[in-house]
XYZ file of C-alpha atoms in Angstrom:
565
model
C -9.387 -38.577 35.023
C -11.908 -40.722 33.129
C -10.723 -42.664 30.051
C -12.365 -44.872 27.440
C -10.886 -47.854 29.264
C -12.634 -46.719 32.454
C -15.962 -46.460 30.615
C -15.834 -50.111 29.714
C -15.626 -50.980 33.431
C -18.717 -48.987 34.506
C -21.295 -51.462 35.740
C -24.275 -49.195 35.170
C -23.659 -49.309 31.404
C -22.639 -52.924 31.246
C -22.393 -54.274 27.714
C -20.659 -51.269 26.102
C -17.767 -52.639 24.055
C -15.002 -51.313 21.827
C -15.242 -52.347 18.168
C -12.233 -50.518 16.675
C -9.556 -47.922 17.447
C -8.167 -49.664 20.519
C -4.990 -47.547 20.206
C -7.052 -44.716 21.741
C -8.382 -46.702 24.688
C -6.616 -44.331 27.083
C -8.217 -41.239 25.550
C -9.545 -38.933 28.260
C -13.306 -38.315 28.407
C -14.202 -34.903 29.786
C -17.703 -34.450 28.391
C -20.356 -36.418 26.489
C -22.544 -35.114 23.713
C -25.061 -36.376 21.160
C -24.241 -36.040 17.469
C -27.271 -36.140 15.202
C -26.332 -33.200 12.956
C -23.715 -33.537 10.165
C -22.888 -29.812 10.471
C -21.894 -30.056 14.143
C -18.127 -30.375 13.608
C -17.505 -26.676 14.257
C -19.032 -27.099 17.713
C -16.984 -30.070 18.904
C -14.063 -29.965 21.348
C -11.210 -32.333 22.302
C -11.853 -35.111 24.829
C -15.539 -35.113 23.901
C -17.258 -38.486 23.560
C -19.961 -38.463 20.889
C -23.071 -40.637 21.140
C -25.236 -41.341 18.093
C -27.987 -43.605 16.863
C -26.301 -43.459 13.450
C -29.346 -41.979 11.740
C -27.481 -39.127 10.055
C -24.928 -41.396 8.385
C -26.762 -44.716 8.047
C -26.961 -44.581 4.228
C -23.962 -42.378 3.469
C -20.549 -44.059 3.353
C -18.813 -40.798 2.470
C -20.247 -39.105 5.570
C -19.349 -42.146 7.703
C -15.722 -41.797 6.645
C -15.735 -38.027 7.115
C -17.102 -38.328 10.666
C -14.328 -40.718 11.738
C -11.644 -38.487 10.181
C -13.038 -35.234 11.629
C -13.483 -36.622 15.150
C -9.939 -37.966 15.123
C -8.509 -34.616 13.947
C -10.435 -32.741 16.637
C -9.047 -35.160 19.250
C -12.447 -36.308 20.357
C -12.414 -39.196 22.823
C -14.388 -41.517 20.592
C -17.685 -42.329 18.876
C -20.300 -44.525 20.535
C -23.113 -45.907 18.328
C -26.364 -47.246 19.782
C -26.874 -50.628 18.146
C -29.985 -52.179 16.570
C -31.656 -48.853 15.923
C -30.228 -48.159 12.494
C -27.191 -50.462 12.577
C -27.145 -54.172 13.400
C -23.425 -54.150 12.693
C -21.027 -51.221 12.379
C -19.898 -50.716 8.727
C -16.492 -52.164 7.925
C -15.303 -48.890 6.345
C -15.860 -47.105 9.680
C -14.016 -49.868 11.550
C -11.050 -49.662 9.152
C -10.784 -45.876 9.450
C -11.196 -45.959 13.243
C -8.279 -48.391 13.427
C -6.264 -46.221 11.051
C -6.783 -43.025 13.071
C -6.824 -44.632 16.521
C -10.313 -43.315 17.271
C -12.222 -45.591 19.691
C -15.422 -46.824 18.041
C -17.841 -48.109 20.680
C -21.064 -50.095 20.512
C -23.834 -49.288 23.012
C -26.512 -51.906 23.783
C -29.976 -51.064 22.503
C -31.597 -50.945 25.967
C -29.672 -47.844 27.107
C -31.037 -44.387 26.315
C -28.495 -41.806 25.208
C -29.586 -39.359 27.898
C -29.005 -41.952 30.644
C -25.520 -42.735 29.336
C -24.687 -39.018 29.267
C -25.763 -38.623 32.910
C -23.708 -41.621 34.045
C -20.504 -40.599 32.251
C -20.726 -36.913 33.207
C -21.061 -37.923 36.857
C -17.895 -40.019 36.580
C -16.016 -37.233 34.755
C -16.926 -34.446 37.193
C -13.647 -34.768 39.084
C -11.695 -33.759 35.983
C -13.776 -30.580 35.713
C -12.498 -29.435 39.109
C -8.891 -29.811 37.927
C -9.601 -28.006 34.667
C -11.386 -25.219 36.491
C -8.392 -24.651 38.749
C -5.969 -24.643 35.810
C -8.182 -22.368 33.722
C -8.566 -19.923 36.625
C -4.782 -19.715 36.962
C -4.459 -19.069 33.235
C -7.189 -16.439 33.313
C -5.453 -14.618 36.170
C -2.161 -14.687 34.283
C -3.682 -13.222 31.115
C -5.701 -10.664 33.034
C -2.579 -9.509 34.869
C -0.809 -8.977 31.519
C -3.735 -6.850 30.337
C -3.772 -4.789 33.562
C -0.044 -4.152 33.256
C -0.567 -2.809 29.740
C 1.220 -5.712 28.076
C -0.885 -5.377 24.954
C -1.715 -7.964 22.337
C 1.939 -8.864 21.753
C 2.435 -10.204 25.300
C -1.000 -11.827 25.379
C -0.277 -13.490 22.038
C 3.144 -14.667 23.244
C 1.637 -16.116 26.439
C -1.074 -17.896 24.473
C 1.384 -19.307 21.938
C 3.686 -20.505 24.712
C 0.829 -22.345 26.453
C -0.582 -24.117 23.411
C 2.813 -24.531 21.695
C 1.597 -23.423 18.265
C 2.069 -20.222 16.236
C -0.631 -17.585 16.771
C -2.001 -14.825 14.535
C -4.256 -12.065 15.770
C -6.322 -10.348 13.058
C -8.794 -7.462 13.147
C -12.459 -7.827 12.191
C -11.560 -7.317 8.498
C -8.941 -10.109 8.595
C -6.003 -7.686 8.561
C -2.916 -8.595 10.596
C -2.532 -7.000 14.026
C 0.120 -9.282 15.521
C 1.613 -12.747 15.194
C 3.812 -15.006 17.339
C 6.014 -17.597 15.674
C 7.230 -20.768 17.410
C 10.779 -22.101 17.278
C 11.263 -25.135 15.003
C 7.868 -24.630 13.348
C 7.938 -27.102 10.398
C 5.804 -24.754 8.284
C 6.845 -21.191 9.208
C 4.152 -18.535 8.993
C 6.272 -16.389 6.671
C 6.594 -19.247 4.166
C 2.835 -19.257 3.482
C 1.384 -15.926 4.586
C 1.748 -12.229 3.785
C 2.728 -10.955 7.236
C 2.340 -7.191 6.829
C 0.611 -5.288 9.607
C -2.844 -3.919 8.756
C -2.955 -5.937 5.548
C -4.931 -9.128 4.737
C -3.150 -12.342 5.724
C -5.377 -15.058 4.265
C -7.025 -15.343 0.874
C -10.638 -14.242 0.522
C -11.540 -17.795 -0.516
C -10.336 -18.983 2.899
C -12.046 -16.296 5.010
C -15.294 -16.733 3.093
C -15.552 -20.272 4.501
C -15.852 -18.962 8.075
C -19.470 -19.021 9.325
C -21.069 -15.579 9.396
C -22.506 -16.362 12.826
C -19.140 -17.368 14.292
C -19.521 -14.791 17.084
C -22.606 -16.688 18.276
C -20.883 -20.082 18.140
C -18.410 -18.856 20.791
C -16.062 -21.738 19.952
C -13.196 -22.157 17.558
C -13.796 -23.671 14.132
C -11.337 -25.783 12.184
C -10.381 -24.912 8.623
C -7.675 -26.211 6.294
C -5.459 -23.605 4.641
C -3.901 -24.707 1.361
C -0.507 -23.284 0.461
C 2.145 -24.556 -1.948
C 0.616 -28.007 -2.043
C 0.445 -28.280 1.739
C -2.584 -28.489 4.021
C -2.281 -26.527 7.266
C -4.845 -27.081 9.974
C -6.068 -23.776 11.452
C -8.283 -23.052 14.415
C -10.238 -19.794 14.156
C -11.794 -18.226 17.237
C -13.685 -14.897 17.183
C -12.695 -12.135 19.586
C -16.181 -10.881 20.318
C -18.339 -9.169 22.918
C -22.138 -9.263 22.696
C -21.828 -10.737 19.168
C -19.721 -7.764 17.999
C -16.488 -9.095 16.498
C -13.307 -7.174 17.332
C -11.018 -9.619 15.572
C -9.936 -13.255 15.289
C -7.391 -15.554 16.918
C -5.889 -17.988 14.410
C -3.969 -21.018 15.666
C -1.501 -22.219 13.020
C -1.681 -25.857 14.174
C 1.631 -27.180 12.894
C 3.418 -28.152 16.142
C 0.933 -30.359 17.988
C -2.755 -31.158 18.350
C -4.766 -29.017 20.742
C -5.964 -30.412 24.029
C -9.103 -29.671 25.962
C -7.178 -27.252 28.180
C -5.808 -25.497 25.073
C -9.356 -24.750 23.946
C -10.193 -23.324 27.354
C -7.086 -21.125 27.172
C -8.112 -19.954 23.712
C -11.561 -18.925 24.905
C -10.101 -17.062 27.886
C -7.572 -15.333 25.650
C -10.410 -14.286 23.387
C -12.136 -12.507 26.271
C -8.936 -10.756 27.397
C -8.086 -9.731 23.831
C -11.582 -8.332 23.352
C -11.075 -6.126 26.429
C -7.647 -5.144 25.092
C -9.154 -4.210 21.717
C -11.859 -2.135 23.400
C -9.200 -0.303 25.415
C -6.986 0.197 22.358
C -9.937 1.451 20.321
C -10.830 4.009 22.985
C -7.237 5.258 23.043
C -7.202 5.451 19.244
C -10.480 7.349 19.256
C -8.999 9.931 21.638
C -5.920 10.251 19.429
C -8.115 10.466 16.345
C -10.228 13.196 17.916
C -7.114 15.238 18.726
C -5.799 14.652 15.210
C -9.132 15.551 13.633
C -9.359 18.745 15.677
C -5.909 19.779 14.456
C -6.678 19.166 10.795
C -10.117 20.768 11.126
C -8.510 23.901 12.562
C -5.797 23.820 9.884
C -8.239 23.414 6.992
C -10.674 26.045 8.232
C -7.982 28.684 8.737
C -8.162 28.832 12.543
C -4.404 28.279 12.856
C -2.755 31.439 11.548
C 0.555 31.596 13.396
C 3.444 29.524 12.093
C 4.857 29.413 15.635
C 1.699 27.736 16.965
C 1.372 25.438 13.946
C 4.955 24.127 14.032
C 4.738 21.949 17.195
C 1.312 20.614 16.170
C 2.630 19.702 12.724
C 5.582 17.898 14.306
C 3.177 15.975 16.551
C 0.974 14.843 13.659
C 3.730 14.117 11.130
C 3.315 17.012 8.698
C 6.138 19.331 7.569
C 5.179 22.934 8.329
C 7.858 24.314 5.962
C 6.496 22.687 2.814
C 4.349 24.195 0.100
C 0.976 22.451 -0.029
C -2.033 21.971 -2.201
C -5.197 20.155 -1.194
C -7.211 17.540 -3.050
C -10.718 16.518 -1.974
C -12.348 13.277 -3.151
C -16.078 12.824 -2.575
C -17.365 9.248 -2.321
C -20.871 8.194 -3.368
C -21.350 4.401 -2.938
C -24.466 2.844 -4.484
C -24.792 0.360 -1.620
C -25.481 2.953 1.100
C -28.890 3.826 -0.298
C -30.190 0.323 0.441
C -29.021 0.303 4.084
C -31.626 1.499 6.551
C -29.624 0.985 9.751
C -27.615 4.159 10.407
C -24.878 2.305 12.305
C -24.416 -0.229 9.502
C -24.466 2.553 6.902
C -21.795 4.524 8.809
C -19.635 1.418 9.151
C -19.861 0.598 5.426
C -19.110 4.228 4.545
C -16.032 4.222 6.779
C -14.802 0.933 5.289
C -15.030 2.326 1.755
C -13.295 5.555 2.822
C -10.489 3.572 4.507
C -9.969 1.569 1.318
C -9.752 4.811 -0.669
C -7.151 6.183 1.759
C -5.082 3.016 1.289
C -5.274 3.397 -2.490
C -4.124 7.027 -2.235
C -1.057 5.970 -0.243
C -0.325 3.207 -2.789
C -0.083 5.933 -5.455
C 1.862 8.375 -3.269
C 5.084 7.908 -5.244
C 3.586 9.537 -8.350
C 2.302 12.643 -6.536
C 5.497 14.716 -6.997
C 5.396 15.468 -3.273
C 4.786 13.972 0.165
C 1.269 12.712 0.902
C -0.856 13.119 4.015
C -4.273 11.494 3.627
C -7.314 10.999 5.886
C -11.074 10.834 5.576
C -14.102 12.666 6.931
C -17.430 10.887 6.431
C -17.837 10.668 2.635
C -14.729 12.712 1.781
C -11.098 11.761 1.455
C -8.747 14.700 1.957
C -5.281 14.566 0.414
C -2.555 17.057 1.285
C 0.390 17.109 -1.123
C 3.471 18.821 0.319
C 6.595 19.842 -1.529
C 9.966 21.178 -0.426
C 9.999 24.963 -0.726
C 13.155 24.876 -2.879
C 11.603 22.689 -5.578
C 9.717 24.114 -8.582
C 6.040 24.713 -7.955
C 3.758 21.848 -9.008
C 1.956 22.804 -12.207
C -1.778 22.467 -12.729
C -1.201 19.761 -15.339
C 1.022 17.761 -12.936
C -1.565 17.974 -10.160
C -4.342 16.928 -12.545
C -2.286 14.048 -13.941
C -1.843 12.595 -10.438
C -5.548 13.122 -9.716
C -6.568 11.495 -13.032
C -4.480 8.390 -12.285
C -5.924 8.203 -8.795
C -9.466 8.662 -10.102
C -9.096 5.784 -12.567
C -7.668 3.540 -9.845
C -10.551 4.324 -7.485
C -13.109 3.524 -10.171
C -11.377 0.225 -10.930
C -10.775 -0.919 -7.334
C -13.894 0.399 -5.536
C -16.874 -0.995 -7.406
C -20.327 0.588 -7.632
C -19.065 3.905 -6.279
C -18.971 7.356 -7.906
C -16.133 9.783 -7.225
C -15.494 13.475 -7.765
C -12.017 14.958 -7.347
C -11.401 18.640 -6.725
C -7.933 20.224 -6.597
C -7.002 23.526 -4.953
C -4.048 25.738 -5.794
C -0.609 25.308 -4.246
C 0.362 27.843 -1.562
C 3.766 28.857 -0.262
C 2.910 28.593 3.444
C 0.942 26.038 5.423
C -1.080 28.827 7.043
C -2.756 29.302 3.621
C -3.632 25.611 3.205
C -7.256 26.334 4.140
C -7.582 28.339 0.934
C -6.576 25.331 -1.168
C -9.033 23.153 0.780
C -11.857 25.595 0.093
C -10.872 25.797 -3.582
C -10.904 22.008 -3.932
C -14.512 21.947 -2.664
C -15.415 24.809 -4.959
C -13.886 22.985 -7.936
C -16.179 20.002 -7.243
C -19.245 22.228 -6.832
C -18.642 24.112 -10.065
C -17.763 20.910 -11.943
C -21.128 19.435 -10.929
C -22.870 22.694 -11.776
C -21.479 23.039 -15.280
C -20.734 19.443 -16.277
C -23.320 17.589 -14.179
C -21.056 14.631 -13.398
C -18.103 13.645 -11.288
C -14.539 13.417 -12.569
C -11.471 15.547 -11.916
C -11.284 19.341 -11.891
C -8.817 21.963 -10.752
C -9.987 25.221 -9.228
C -8.345 27.111 -12.089
C -10.675 25.352 -14.527
C -13.580 27.350 -13.085
C -11.847 30.267 -11.349
C -13.481 32.891 -13.581
C -16.924 31.521 -12.734
C -16.038 31.512 -9.054
C -14.894 35.139 -9.280
C -18.007 36.310 -11.097
C -20.424 34.376 -8.892
C -18.758 35.349 -5.610
C -18.088 39.046 -6.216
C -20.807 40.436 -8.479
C -24.560 40.534 -7.924
C -26.716 38.503 -10.304
C -28.553 41.616 -11.523
C -25.233 43.299 -12.401
C -24.044 40.197 -14.226
C -27.228 40.077 -16.251
C -26.952 43.779 -17.099
C -23.346 43.315 -18.279
C -24.341 40.361 -20.462
C -27.280 42.159 -22.080
C -25.134 45.193 -22.945
C -22.433 43.077 -24.619
C -24.242 40.080 -26.126
C -27.960 40.740 -25.589
C -28.568 41.407 -29.296
C -26.920 38.117 -30.357
C -28.971 36.195 -27.779
C -32.185 37.858 -28.936
C -31.358 36.966 -32.546
C -30.982 33.290 -31.573
C -34.327 33.335 -29.778
C -36.120 35.111 -32.648
C -34.679 33.272 -35.650
C -33.551 29.913 -34.196
C -29.899 30.545 -34.959
C -27.004 29.321 -32.803
C -24.761 32.375 -32.861
C -24.065 32.222 -29.106
C -22.696 28.670 -29.491
C -20.720 29.730 -32.566
C -19.147 32.611 -30.655
C -18.295 30.354 -27.717
C -16.512 27.841 -29.993
C -14.722 30.690 -31.745
C -13.056 31.778 -28.511
C -12.591 28.303 -27.020
C -10.507 27.425 -30.112
C -8.427 30.612 -29.884
C -10.239 32.256 -32.836
C -9.097 29.459 -35.139
C -11.925 29.283 -37.677
C -11.035 25.851 -39.072
C -10.828 24.163 -35.661
C -13.989 25.852 -34.416
C -15.922 24.805 -37.553
C -14.700 21.237 -37.131
C -15.907 21.225 -33.500
C -19.391 22.280 -34.661
C -19.377 19.791 -37.587
C -20.036 22.543 -40.143
C -18.172 23.803 -43.212
C -15.511 26.453 -42.686
C -17.362 28.889 -44.981
C -20.560 28.402 -42.977
C -18.678 29.278 -39.810
C -17.165 32.403 -41.426
C -20.674 33.447 -42.530
C -21.957 33.133 -38.961
C -19.058 35.182 -37.567
C -19.719 37.904 -40.154
C -23.401 38.006 -39.122
C -22.360 38.291 -35.442
C -20.039 41.185 -36.330
C -22.934 42.839 -38.127
C -25.308 42.387 -35.167
C -22.745 43.724 -32.682
C -21.450 46.436 -34.982
C -17.820 45.430 -34.440
C -14.963 43.733 -36.286
C -13.974 41.519 -33.249
C -10.394 42.811 -33.283
C -10.116 45.271 -30.390
C -8.551 43.479 -27.359
C -10.667 45.271 -24.728
C -13.833 44.497 -26.633
C -12.854 40.845 -27.082
C -12.255 40.529 -23.314
C -15.715 41.928 -22.563
C -17.363 39.526 -25.034
C -15.574 36.534 -23.499
C -16.657 37.648 -20.025
C -20.210 37.978 -21.287
C -20.048 34.403 -22.601
C -18.920 33.178 -19.172
C -21.731 35.113 -17.505
C -24.194 33.624 -19.991
C -23.198 30.094 -18.928
C -23.379 31.066 -15.268
C -26.849 32.605 -15.641
C -28.075 29.579 -17.581
C -27.010 27.194 -14.778
C -28.564 29.378 -12.097
C -31.760 29.762 -14.067
């Protein structure tokens, strides 16, 4: 084991002397490196001796102080400065801080090259590498055995925490909590500073934004300070990555003791094992998801028709087969996807947005007047709202109220994204759920067709149009329209009148002349005059119920033919 004290006795680098920080003279030296980059702190490890000419900090007292503080906090062995290149004497502020932190500050004679010093020290330190290699191999075998036995991330996390004697958090690639291991007598308990809810963010966005985007390429842990309730907590963040793809992060809540060189080796080995564990867990989840998707696909396409066959599948996937259900479909149209050329990246971003929407649906589940089951397919979120069969049927207005609240929340929380919400009718049995699913899609299609924009619509809002379009040929629809309202339409075309619009407002306001006139921004007498002219053209008094029904149907057909034309 090579120490700073041993370095001073090496004849081949005679003249090296300690200037400050003699409290750390027994610091172990395991590796030597050159520091000529002020951004290199994220790359440093404990027991590392740094050599420098001093160029990067020769005219910067603030950086000089920061370097001493950072190296001490990382548990580096010391800092050795080559003299008479940029420094004839080492600055007093560096000496004072080195003494304060116990960081050995060494002076190297001018005649030695940094590369030669590195070669000499590494040769002397090689014996320690053999010991570390043996210890790290034992640790690797222990962690690998846990993984093979199916111990999962909880046992791996517990083993890691026990070895480095600090609390551990394991987060997914989006910084959501997967697992954590607390340590007895932790002076700053995790729960006192962090929101420890599984699958939810643990740290603030301001904190995670400070992590380098290329952290998977660094392949080492980085140090960050987390501020909470006036306290500064030192954290070590290590990516769990394979081939630069990040599966998550290991966070060391460094409140018990400083990390040693061996601790960093253990962290890196744990990262590899956890990456394999995440790959295995993801494959299992994908199989489960495929089975789940197949079930819901069969349910929503009407392939499952027997309640006896549906019941065990519903029990397996957490849905009550005895409830009454209606279906809601939410289409998602993010602006950002259009600018992404890579299909994999585009699919990932689409899934992330859909997952966020699913979370928002569950947050509003309490106002749905029923139990929620929610999942996503590509750019659609599908919501099933179930209700006990003995409760009153959910009304159209209640279903739309829930959808309206959800729509406003989605617009507010998911920026630069357009949504359309379609609602199907409620059915007594789950075997009819596919009808509600189809109706929800049809509600969106007809809403876009007639209104040209996304919002919220119930199938009943457009059911008459659906009936006419689905069951009667276009030529028959046109013939019906011409027989009932053809003369009024021809009059509008010939004389520039707006009798068709007048008639539509007349019926949409329940034949209330005053309200209809107000909607058209014309005088009541003008509206009455128009109605009288329409009566004259049609040769009717607009009082016979059968005739009124036919005229209203003709108006619906007129709108349908206009949109198709």
